[in-house]
């Protein structure tokens, strides 16, 4: 089924990002054997492979504590800089948590990396879903909508620090008086991403964020979110782009791809999946409308951290390319992808799927011009 939305009328090609496996266990809560590593050498090589394959962005994860199959974690900002040092075009998005990060520190860190990387650093503002992590590191755990209110102030403060001298700001969480940061980031300034499916998350994106990430979903579900966000953004005089999470399993036949999916699920760590589900569902239900990320996720969905199986990029290269274009029709500007064996599968995606997507996009452009 095909969808049309204001976001999909542009001829801009859909962009591609990958989750950086800087956290152990890969991107599934499963004991299936993986040829993916969380170490620095593996990830440096992966970044180079992704850049050569045609990926636009890489997203580093932020975790402070072990759990749910993720026993080891590299810090996101430092790790992002390591990946930028071995690439020339790839943009790296560093995940930040308001609370552990103050806008002053974040603004200075990211401005410096922006200068060193010629503007290839971006940030993903994570409002927080893991209450146990906050308690473990001595950070207050705010109510759901308060976390998003703090994130919005965090973004407003960052933008002010990056664009103004003698910046003064009076918020409920952050306050500045005649603060000047020099040097500021390189132009263009770092893009600001955020995630979430709740009313508070979508409203925040429609006011202040450059990009909104949603968990995996069908084109129908994504279109409903896109239409909602874009209508509110337009009313606010704001522009926001949309990215969706997806787990990719590309094989020569659909049967082979489905068999790999089943193997991942069959080898899931049930206790870890249930514990993760309990944590994230509580976070989602804590929104006033009870509709945050993961609220409707099944245990099978939760085997992939961000509902990536739901997006259904599982099958042959032709099937996956067609489904990516359907996502674009639903208003998606970027596909944020995870894989089982990252290096090999990112290379395969670049060789066999991105060219098919570009061919489909070009064919649509030709038809539109002819019409």
PDB file of N, CA, C and O in Angstrom, residues 9 28 84 98 172 230 235 272 279:
ATOM      1  N   UNK A   9       6.643  14.626  -0.505  1.00  0.00           N
ATOM      2  CA  UNK A   9       6.527  15.251  -1.808  1.00  0.00           C
ATOM      3  C   UNK A   9       7.876  15.762  -2.300  1.00  0.00           C
ATOM      4  O   UNK A   9       8.028  16.059  -3.467  1.00  0.00           O
ATOM      5  N   UNK A  28      20.045  -6.994  19.498  1.00  0.00           N
ATOM      6  CA  UNK A  28      18.965  -7.915  19.842  1.00  0.00           C
ATOM      7  C   UNK A  28      19.240  -8.521  21.216  1.00  0.00           C
ATOM      8  O   UNK A  28      20.395  -8.704  21.617  1.00  0.00           O
ATOM      9  N   UNK A  84      34.580   9.525  13.829  1.00  0.00           N
ATOM     10  CA  UNK A  84      34.789  10.661  12.935  1.00  0.00           C
ATOM     11  C   UNK A  84      36.241  10.758  12.483  1.00  0.00           C
ATOM     12  O   UNK A  84      36.521  11.169  11.349  1.00  0.00           O
ATOM     13  N   UNK A  98      19.931  14.306  29.079  1.00  0.00           N
ATOM     14  CA  UNK A  98      19.811  15.408  30.035  1.00  0.00           C
ATOM     15  C   UNK A  98      19.705  14.835  31.443  1.00  0.00           C
ATOM     16  O   UNK A  98      19.023  13.848  31.680  1.00  0.00           O
ATOM     17  N   UNK A 172      13.248  26.310  34.090  1.00  0.00           N
ATOM     18  CA  UNK A 172      13.035  25.605  35.352  1.00  0.00           C
ATOM     19  C   UNK A 172      14.180  24.649  35.673  1.00  0.00           C
ATOM     20  O   UNK A 172      14.384  24.289  36.830  1.00  0.00           O
ATOM     21  N   UNK A 230       3.815  16.774  11.679  1.00  0.00           N
ATOM     22  CA  UNK A 230       3.992  17.801  10.659  1.00  0.00           C
ATOM     23  C   UNK A 230       2.926  18.891  10.757  1.00  0.00           C
ATOM     24  O   UNK A 230       3.215  20.073  10.538  1.00  0.00           O
ATOM     25  N   UNK A 235       2.122  24.520  12.294  1.00  0.00           N
ATOM     26  CA  UNK A 235       1.439  25.530  13.112  1.00  0.00           C
ATOM     27  C   UNK A 235       2.433  26.318  13.956  1.00  0.00           C
ATOM     28  O   UNK A 235       2.210  27.494  14.265  1.00  0.00           O
ATOM     29  N   UNK A 272      15.757 -11.690  30.208  1.00  0.00           N
ATOM     30  CA  UNK A 272      16.218 -10.347  29.855  1.00  0.00           C
ATOM     31  C   UNK A 272      15.152  -9.605  29.064  1.00  0.00           C
ATOM     32  O   UNK A 272      14.924  -8.404  29.277  1.00  0.00           O
ATOM     33  N   UNK A 279      10.533  -2.702  32.082  1.00  0.00           N
ATOM     34  CA  UNK A 279      11.093  -1.367  32.271  1.00  0.00           C
ATOM     35  C   UNK A 279      10.541  -0.386  31.245  1.00  0.00           C
ATOM     36  O   UNK A 279      10.077   0.705  31.584  1.00  0.00           O
TER      37      UNK A 279
END
